[in-house]
Short mmCIF file of C-alpha atoms in Angstrom, two decimals:
data_model
loop_
_atom_site.label_atom_id
_atom_site.label_comp_id
_atom_site.label_asym_id
_atom_site.label_seq_id
_atom_site.Cartn_x
_atom_site.Cartn_y
_atom_site.Cartn_z
CA MET A 1 -3.25 -33.56 -128.97
CA ILE A 2 -5.40 -36.27 -130.51
CA TYR A 3 -6.70 -39.09 -128.33
CA LEU A 4 -8.41 -42.34 -129.23
CA LEU A 5 -10.72 -44.01 -126.68
CA LEU A 6 -11.56 -47.49 -127.97
CA ASP A 7 -14.06 -49.72 -126.19
CA ALA A 8 -13.70 -47.55 -123.09
CA ASP A 9 -15.70 -48.12 -119.95
CA GLU A 10 -18.53 -45.56 -119.91
CA TYR A 11 -17.73 -44.35 -116.41
CA LEU A 12 -13.96 -44.16 -116.89
CA ALA A 13 -14.42 -42.35 -120.21
CA ALA A 14 -16.77 -39.81 -118.62
CA GLU A 15 -14.25 -39.18 -115.84
CA TRP A 16 -11.37 -38.82 -118.29
CA LEU A 17 -13.32 -36.37 -120.45
CA ALA A 18 -14.28 -34.37 -117.36
CA GLU A 19 -10.58 -34.10 -116.51
CA GLN A 20 -9.81 -32.80 -120.01
CA LYS A 21 -12.58 -30.25 -119.71
CA ALA A 22 -11.31 -29.15 -116.29
CA LYS A 23 -7.92 -28.40 -117.87
CA LEU A 24 -9.59 -25.68 -119.92
CA GLY A 25 -9.97 -23.61 -116.76
CA ASP A 26 -13.05 -21.63 -115.77
CA PRO A 27 -16.14 -23.90 -116.15
CA GLU A 28 -18.12 -21.30 -118.07
CA LEU A 29 -15.29 -20.70 -120.55
CA ALA A 30 -14.67 -24.46 -120.72
CA SER A 31 -18.27 -24.99 -121.85
CA LEU A 32 -17.85 -22.37 -124.56
CA ASN A 33 -14.72 -24.17 -125.79
CA THR A 34 -16.12 -27.71 -125.75
CA VAL A 35 -17.85 -29.21 -128.79
CA GLU A 36 -19.32 -32.72 -129.03
CA LEU A 37 -20.06 -34.28 -132.42
CA GLN A 38 -22.01 -37.47 -133.14
CA GLY A 39 -20.60 -39.75 -135.81
CA ALA A 40 -23.88 -40.34 -137.66
CA GLN A 41 -24.51 -36.59 -137.98
CA THR A 42 -21.04 -35.25 -138.74
CA SER A 43 -18.30 -35.46 -141.38
CA ALA A 44 -14.54 -35.22 -141.73
CA ALA A 45 -14.86 -31.61 -142.87
CA ALA A 46 -16.93 -30.70 -139.80
CA VAL A 47 -14.47 -32.37 -137.41
CA LEU A 48 -11.42 -30.72 -138.99
CA GLY A 49 -13.23 -27.38 -139.12
CA GLU A 50 -14.07 -27.49 -135.41
CA ALA A 51 -10.51 -28.56 -134.57
CA ALA A 52 -9.04 -25.66 -136.56
CA MET A 53 -11.02 -23.00 -134.69
CA MET A 54 -9.09 -20.91 -132.20
CA PRO A 55 -10.07 -21.23 -128.52
CA PHE A 56 -11.97 -18.37 -126.94
CA LEU A 57 -10.20 -16.84 -123.90
CA THR A 58 -8.55 -20.19 -123.02
CA SER A 59 -5.40 -21.95 -124.17
CA HIS A 60 -7.17 -24.99 -125.63
CA ARG A 61 -10.35 -26.15 -127.29
CA LEU A 62 -11.90 -29.61 -126.66
CA VAL A 63 -13.57 -31.44 -129.55
CA ILE A 64 -15.19 -34.80 -128.74
CA VAL A 65 -16.25 -37.03 -131.65
CA ARG A 66 -18.38 -40.07 -130.83
CA GLY A 67 -18.82 -43.03 -133.16
CA LEU A 68 -17.40 -41.50 -136.34
CA LEU A 69 -14.69 -44.13 -136.85
CA GLU A 70 -17.20 -46.93 -136.36
CA ALA A 71 -19.53 -45.30 -138.87
CA TYR A 72 -16.71 -45.00 -141.42
CA GLU A 73 -15.64 -48.61 -140.91
CA LYS A 74 -19.17 -49.94 -141.46
CA ARG A 75 -19.60 -47.89 -144.63
CA MET A 76 -16.15 -48.87 -145.92
CA ALA A 77 -16.87 -52.56 -145.29
CA ALA A 78 -20.11 -52.26 -147.26
CA SER A 79 -18.43 -50.41 -150.13
CA LYS A 80 -17.29 -52.28 -153.23
CA THR A 81 -14.27 -50.12 -154.12
CA PRO A 82 -11.55 -48.06 -152.38
CA GLY A 83 -12.55 -45.19 -154.63
CA ALA A 84 -15.98 -44.88 -153.02
CA ALA A 85 -16.98 -41.62 -151.34
CA VAL A 86 -16.52 -42.98 -147.81
CA TYR A 87 -12.88 -43.88 -148.55
CA VAL A 88 -12.31 -40.35 -149.83
CA GLU A 89 -13.89 -38.80 -146.75
CA ALA A 90 -11.97 -41.10 -144.39
CA ALA A 91 -8.76 -40.13 -146.21
CA GLN A 92 -9.62 -36.47 -145.67
CA LEU A 93 -9.90 -37.10 -141.94
CA LEU A 94 -6.82 -39.33 -141.60
CA GLU A 95 -4.59 -36.93 -143.55
CA GLY A 96 -6.05 -33.94 -141.73
CA LEU A 97 -5.07 -35.37 -138.35
CA TYR A 98 -1.42 -34.61 -139.16
CA HIS A 99 -2.31 -30.89 -139.13
CA ILE A 100 -4.47 -30.51 -136.01
CA PRO A 101 -3.28 -27.38 -134.14
CA GLU A 102 -1.72 -27.71 -130.69
CA SER A 103 -4.54 -25.61 -129.28
CA CYS A 104 -7.06 -28.41 -129.92
CA ILE A 105 -7.68 -31.48 -127.78
CA LEU A 106 -9.39 -33.81 -130.26
CA VAL A 107 -10.90 -36.99 -128.79
CA PHE A 108 -12.40 -39.87 -130.77
CA VAL A 109 -14.68 -42.11 -128.68
CA ASP A 110 -15.59 -45.38 -130.41
CA ASN A 111 -16.63 -48.85 -129.31
CA SER A 112 -14.35 -50.66 -131.70
CA VAL A 113 -12.24 -50.46 -134.82
CA ASP A 114 -11.27 -53.67 -136.61
CA LYS A 115 -7.47 -53.80 -136.66
CA ARG A 116 -7.52 -55.99 -139.77
CA ARG A 117 -9.32 -53.45 -141.95
CA ALA A 118 -8.38 -50.40 -144.00
CA LEU A 119 -9.21 -47.72 -141.44
CA TRP A 120 -6.64 -49.19 -139.08
CA LYS A 121 -4.08 -50.63 -141.51
CA GLY A 122 -4.29 -47.90 -144.15
CA TYR A 123 -5.11 -48.22 -147.84
CA ARG A 124 -4.35 -46.92 -151.31
CA LEU A 125 -6.73 -44.30 -152.66
CA PRO A 126 -7.11 -44.57 -156.47
CA ALA A 127 -6.27 -41.63 -158.72
CA ALA A 128 -9.16 -39.26 -159.31
CA GLY A 129 -9.17 -36.06 -161.41
CA ASN A 130 -5.90 -34.20 -160.79
CA GLN A 131 -5.11 -36.37 -157.74
CA PRO A 132 -2.69 -39.26 -158.32
CA GLU A 133 -3.03 -42.58 -156.52
CA ARG A 134 -1.69 -42.24 -152.99
CA ARG A 135 -1.14 -44.20 -149.82
CA ILE A 136 -3.38 -43.24 -146.88
CA ASP A 137 -1.92 -43.90 -143.45
CA GLY A 138 -4.33 -45.73 -141.16
CA LEU A 139 -4.80 -45.26 -137.44
CA GLU A 140 -2.00 -47.73 -136.72
CA ALA A 141 0.56 -45.55 -138.53
CA LEU A 142 -0.78 -42.40 -136.88
CA ILE A 143 -0.39 -44.00 -133.45
CA GLN A 144 3.15 -45.22 -134.24
CA ALA A 145 4.06 -41.72 -135.40
CA GLY A 146 2.80 -40.22 -132.14
CA VAL A 147 0.09 -38.21 -133.88
CA VAL A 148 -2.69 -40.14 -132.10
CA GLN A 149 -2.49 -41.41 -128.53
CA VAL A 150 -4.59 -44.38 -127.38
CA GLU A 151 -6.09 -44.10 -123.89
CA ALA A 152 -6.66 -47.51 -122.28
CA LEU A 153 -9.85 -47.16 -120.24
CA ALA A 154 -11.25 -50.69 -120.34
CA THR A 155 -13.58 -51.98 -117.62
CA PRO A 156 -11.55 -53.90 -115.00
CA ASP A 157 -11.99 -57.66 -115.17
CA VAL A 158 -13.10 -59.84 -112.26
CA LYS A 159 -9.52 -60.19 -110.97
CA THR A 160 -8.62 -56.50 -111.02
CA LEU A 161 -12.00 -55.06 -109.98
CA PRO A 162 -11.31 -55.24 -106.20
CA ALA A 163 -8.01 -53.39 -106.69
CA TRP A 164 -9.83 -50.69 -108.67
CA LEU A 165 -12.39 -50.31 -105.87
CA GLN A 166 -9.63 -50.11 -103.24
CA ARG A 167 -7.91 -47.35 -105.21
CA ARG A 168 -11.18 -45.47 -105.56
CA ALA A 169 -11.76 -45.77 -101.82
CA ARG A 170 -8.28 -44.34 -101.12
CA GLN A 171 -8.94 -41.47 -103.53
CA ARG A 172 -12.11 -40.67 -101.61
CA GLY A 173 -10.39 -41.07 -98.26
CA VAL A 174 -12.70 -43.96 -97.37
CA ALA A 175 -11.60 -46.90 -95.22
CA ILE A 176 -13.07 -50.26 -96.26
CA ASP A 177 -12.30 -53.82 -95.17
CA GLY A 178 -10.94 -56.26 -97.73
CA GLY A 179 -13.91 -58.55 -97.18
CA ALA A 180 -16.29 -55.66 -97.80
CA VAL A 181 -14.48 -54.86 -101.06
CA ALA A 182 -14.84 -58.45 -102.29
CA LEU A 183 -18.50 -58.63 -101.29
CA LEU A 184 -19.36 -55.30 -102.89
CA CYS A 185 -17.67 -56.37 -106.14
CA ASN A 186 -19.64 -59.64 -106.07
CA PHE A 187 -22.94 -57.88 -105.47
CA VAL A 188 -22.51 -55.13 -108.07
CA GLY A 189 -20.09 -56.58 -110.61
CA PRO A 190 -18.05 -54.46 -113.08
CA ASN A 191 -20.50 -51.55 -113.14
CA LEU A 192 -18.04 -48.84 -112.09
CA ARG A 193 -20.59 -46.05 -111.83
CA GLN A 194 -22.78 -48.10 -109.51
CA LEU A 195 -19.76 -49.27 -107.51
CA ASP A 196 -18.69 -45.67 -106.97
CA ASN A 197 -22.21 -44.67 -105.95
CA GLU A 198 -22.46 -47.57 -103.51
CA LEU A 199 -19.06 -46.68 -102.05
CA GLU A 200 -20.20 -43.12 -101.41
CA LYS A 201 -23.44 -44.34 -99.81
CA LEU A 202 -21.57 -46.80 -97.61
CA SER A 203 -19.03 -44.18 -96.52
CA LEU A 204 -21.83 -41.87 -95.37
CA TYR A 205 -23.40 -44.76 -93.46
CA ALA A 206 -20.15 -45.91 -91.82
CA GLY A 207 -18.95 -42.44 -90.91
CA ARG A 208 -15.36 -42.45 -89.65
CA ARG A 209 -15.06 -46.19 -89.13
CA PRO A 210 -14.10 -48.65 -91.89
CA ILE A 211 -16.87 -50.08 -94.08
CA THR A 212 -17.56 -53.72 -93.20
CA GLN A 213 -19.22 -56.70 -94.87
CA GLN A 214 -22.19 -56.16 -92.57
CA ASP A 215 -22.55 -52.62 -93.95
CA VAL A 216 -22.52 -53.94 -97.52
CA ARG A 217 -25.18 -56.53 -96.72
CA ALA A 218 -27.31 -53.94 -94.94
CA LEU A 219 -27.20 -51.28 -97.65
CA VAL A 220 -26.36 -52.99 -100.92
CA ALA A 221 -27.51 -56.57 -100.86
CA ASP A 222 -31.11 -57.65 -100.86
CA ALA A 223 -31.21 -59.15 -97.39
CA SER A 224 -34.18 -61.39 -98.18
CA GLU A 225 -32.39 -62.73 -101.28
CA GLU A 226 -29.31 -63.46 -99.17
CA MET A 227 -31.50 -65.41 -96.73
CA ILE A 228 -33.11 -67.31 -99.59
CA TRP A 229 -29.65 -68.33 -100.78
CA ASN A 230 -28.87 -69.49 -97.25
CA LEU A 231 -31.90 -71.76 -97.55
CA THR A 232 -31.08 -73.08 -101.03
CA ASP A 233 -27.41 -73.52 -100.01
CA ALA A 234 -28.55 -75.69 -97.11
CA LEU A 235 -30.84 -77.69 -99.40
CA ALA A 236 -28.01 -78.26 -101.90
CA GLN A 237 -25.72 -79.47 -99.11
CA ARG A 238 -28.46 -81.69 -97.63
CA HIS A 239 -28.33 -79.92 -94.25
CA PRO A 240 -31.88 -80.05 -92.83
CA ALA A 241 -30.96 -78.17 -89.63
CA GLN A 242 -29.41 -75.29 -91.57
CA ALA A 243 -32.35 -75.24 -93.97
CA VAL A 244 -34.87 -75.02 -91.10
CA ARG A 245 -32.78 -72.28 -89.48
CA ALA A 246 -32.69 -70.30 -92.74
CA LEU A 247 -36.45 -70.70 -93.11
CA TYR A 248 -36.89 -69.46 -89.55
CA ASP A 249 -34.71 -66.41 -90.28
CA LEU A 250 -36.92 -65.56 -93.26
CA ARG A 251 -40.04 -65.79 -91.12
CA ARG A 252 -38.44 -63.69 -88.41
CA ASN A 253 -37.72 -61.12 -91.10
CA ASP A 254 -41.52 -60.95 -91.67
CA GLN A 255 -41.35 -62.44 -95.16
CA ASN A 256 -44.65 -63.60 -96.61
CA PRO A 257 -44.76 -67.41 -97.22
CA ILE A 258 -45.84 -66.91 -100.84
CA TYR A 259 -42.91 -64.55 -101.35
CA ILE A 260 -40.52 -67.09 -99.82
CA LEU A 261 -41.81 -69.79 -102.17
CA THR A 262 -41.53 -67.44 -105.15
CA MET A 263 -37.93 -66.63 -104.29
CA ILE A 264 -37.05 -70.29 -103.83
CA ALA A 265 -38.53 -71.02 -107.26
CA ARG A 266 -36.53 -68.14 -108.72
CA GLN A 267 -33.29 -69.57 -107.38
CA TYR A 268 -34.00 -73.03 -108.81
CA ARG A 269 -34.88 -71.49 -112.19
CA MET A 270 -31.57 -69.65 -112.06
CA LEU A 271 -29.79 -72.95 -111.42
CA ILE A 272 -31.34 -74.35 -114.62
CA GLU A 273 -30.35 -71.24 -116.61
CA VAL A 274 -26.78 -71.36 -115.32
CA LYS A 275 -26.48 -75.10 -116.07
CA SER A 276 -27.76 -74.42 -119.58
CA LEU A 277 -25.10 -71.78 -120.17
CA LEU A 278 -22.43 -74.08 -118.77
CA ALA A 279 -23.56 -76.77 -121.21
CA ALA A 280 -23.25 -74.20 -124.01
CA GLY A 281 -19.64 -73.46 -123.01
CA VAL A 282 -20.19 -70.23 -121.06
CA SER A 283 -18.41 -70.40 -117.69
CA ASP A 284 -17.58 -66.81 -116.69
CA PRO A 285 -20.09 -65.66 -114.01
CA TYR A 286 -20.01 -62.03 -115.17
CA ASP A 287 -20.74 -63.07 -118.75
CA MET A 288 -23.57 -65.27 -117.43
CA ALA A 289 -24.98 -62.39 -115.39
CA ARG A 290 -24.95 -60.12 -118.45
CA ARG A 291 -26.68 -62.72 -120.64
CA LEU A 292 -29.30 -63.63 -118.03
CA GLY A 293 -29.96 -60.12 -116.73
CA TYR A 294 -29.05 -60.90 -113.11
CA ALA A 295 -26.57 -59.32 -110.71
CA PRO A 296 -23.24 -61.21 -110.59
CA TYR A 297 -23.56 -62.32 -106.97
CA PRO A 298 -26.63 -64.61 -107.30
CA VAL A 299 -25.19 -66.04 -110.53
CA GLN A 300 -21.98 -66.94 -108.70
CA LYS A 301 -24.05 -68.61 -106.00
CA ALA A 302 -26.00 -70.57 -108.61
CA LEU A 303 -22.77 -71.56 -110.36
CA GLN A 304 -21.44 -72.86 -107.06
CA TRP A 305 -24.30 -75.34 -106.61
CA SER A 306 -25.35 -76.09 -110.20
CA HIS A 307 -23.24 -79.26 -110.33
CA GLN A 308 -25.19 -80.71 -107.39
CA TYR A 309 -28.28 -81.19 -109.57
CA THR A 310 -29.19 -82.78 -112.87
CA PHE A 311 -31.58 -81.04 -115.24
CA ALA A 312 -34.20 -83.72 -114.51
CA GLU A 313 -33.95 -83.10 -110.76
CA LEU A 314 -34.28 -79.35 -111.15
CA GLU A 315 -37.31 -79.72 -113.41
CA ALA A 316 -38.91 -82.12 -110.89
CA ILE A 317 -38.27 -79.62 -108.09
CA LEU A 318 -39.94 -76.83 -110.07
CA GLU A 319 -42.95 -79.10 -110.65
CA ARG A 320 -43.12 -79.76 -106.90
CA LEU A 321 -42.88 -76.03 -106.18
CA LEU A 322 -45.81 -75.47 -108.51
CA GLU A 323 -47.86 -78.01 -106.54
CA VAL A 324 -46.98 -76.33 -103.25
CA ASP A 325 -47.87 -72.93 -104.71
CA MET A 326 -51.30 -74.25 -105.73
CA ALA A 327 -51.86 -75.78 -102.27
CA MET A 328 -50.85 -72.57 -100.47
CA LYS A 329 -53.24 -70.54 -102.60
CA THR A 330 -56.21 -72.90 -102.14
CA GLY A 331 -56.51 -73.13 -98.37
CA ALA A 332 -53.56 -75.20 -97.12
CA ASP A 333 -51.58 -73.85 -94.15
CA GLN A 334 -48.79 -71.94 -95.82
CA ASP A 335 -46.15 -72.31 -93.09
CA THR A 336 -46.79 -76.05 -92.85
CA GLU A 337 -46.44 -76.43 -96.62
CA LEU A 338 -43.07 -74.65 -96.52
CA ASP A 339 -41.88 -76.83 -93.62
CA LEU A 340 -42.84 -80.00 -95.48
CA LEU A 341 -41.27 -78.78 -98.72
CA THR A 342 -37.99 -77.97 -96.98
CA ALA A 343 -37.82 -81.38 -95.33
CA GLU A 344 -38.77 -83.13 -98.59
CA LEU A 345 -36.08 -81.37 -100.62
CA CYS A 346 -33.42 -82.12 -98.04
CA MET A 347 -34.41 -85.80 -97.87
CA GLN A 348 -34.63 -86.06 -101.65
CA ARG A 349 -31.06 -84.90 -101.96
CA ARG A 350 -29.93 -87.14 -99.06
CA GLN A 351 -31.49 -90.18 -100.72
CA ARG A 352 -29.74 -89.45 -104.01
CA ALA A 353 -26.40 -89.08 -102.21
CA GLU A 354 -26.89 -92.46 -100.57
#
């Protein structure tokens, strides 16, 4: 059978390939009957040659080809004529796929193939030598004919990610609260390998009881960052009492005043970055997190409060934070400076609201 994995999630693809290898039987024999080829270093002849080889002491042979279709597509797009060498080689592969023996599991792993171009749609190969002009079936025709099977292994989106994590928990026999699922997805985002690792770690920590939100915060989240967000949340909502309480919690957690100030500044910088992306038309928090290099959870928090500030206000706050940083590093009482800053930011927001 021939499989096509297009734009597959790295973790899901690795799992799927492991399942195919397990079907070969004994792990040692499976290794002897598994071949992996890299697109930039292989050719159609090499792929078809490996696929034609008989398996050794097993019923099937697994041939994994990574990036070859992408490499062909790029070369074909750069070529001036359908008679170029890359079109001939691609034709050799596409026609050869009709004759792959049943004993071979041939898997193509590629990030993308443009469904508007020749490799997908097919093309006419000009006459050459004794060969007349002929029509070459593209991947689309091979899929419709049942020669190639597409495996859908895309990364779950933000709406389906919690369901994926719940299924994975059931597969592992792990009980986890719905709130813990949502929080873990927010903290980690659509990184399935990390999500699975965190789930295993949490299950060992929780033992036989269900995993809770408190477990996720204790083992996965950066507790000090969560407390910082409690502080900036209170500042954004103009709640002085909550802000003072959050500041107290940070101190009780033995956080250094300079560190607290640095983290506050980081959160306000993130607010500016998120507002900038919003202004540029980017609104998905996971896309923002990827572009900015942050975890999804703090980006979602920043997105929640970004509308409470103008760019001018955020820039003024960063200037004020710089002044406080200078004062704290040149002899001023650090705790007092933080107390005054917290009160000032709360009052500044209150005055604007009035």
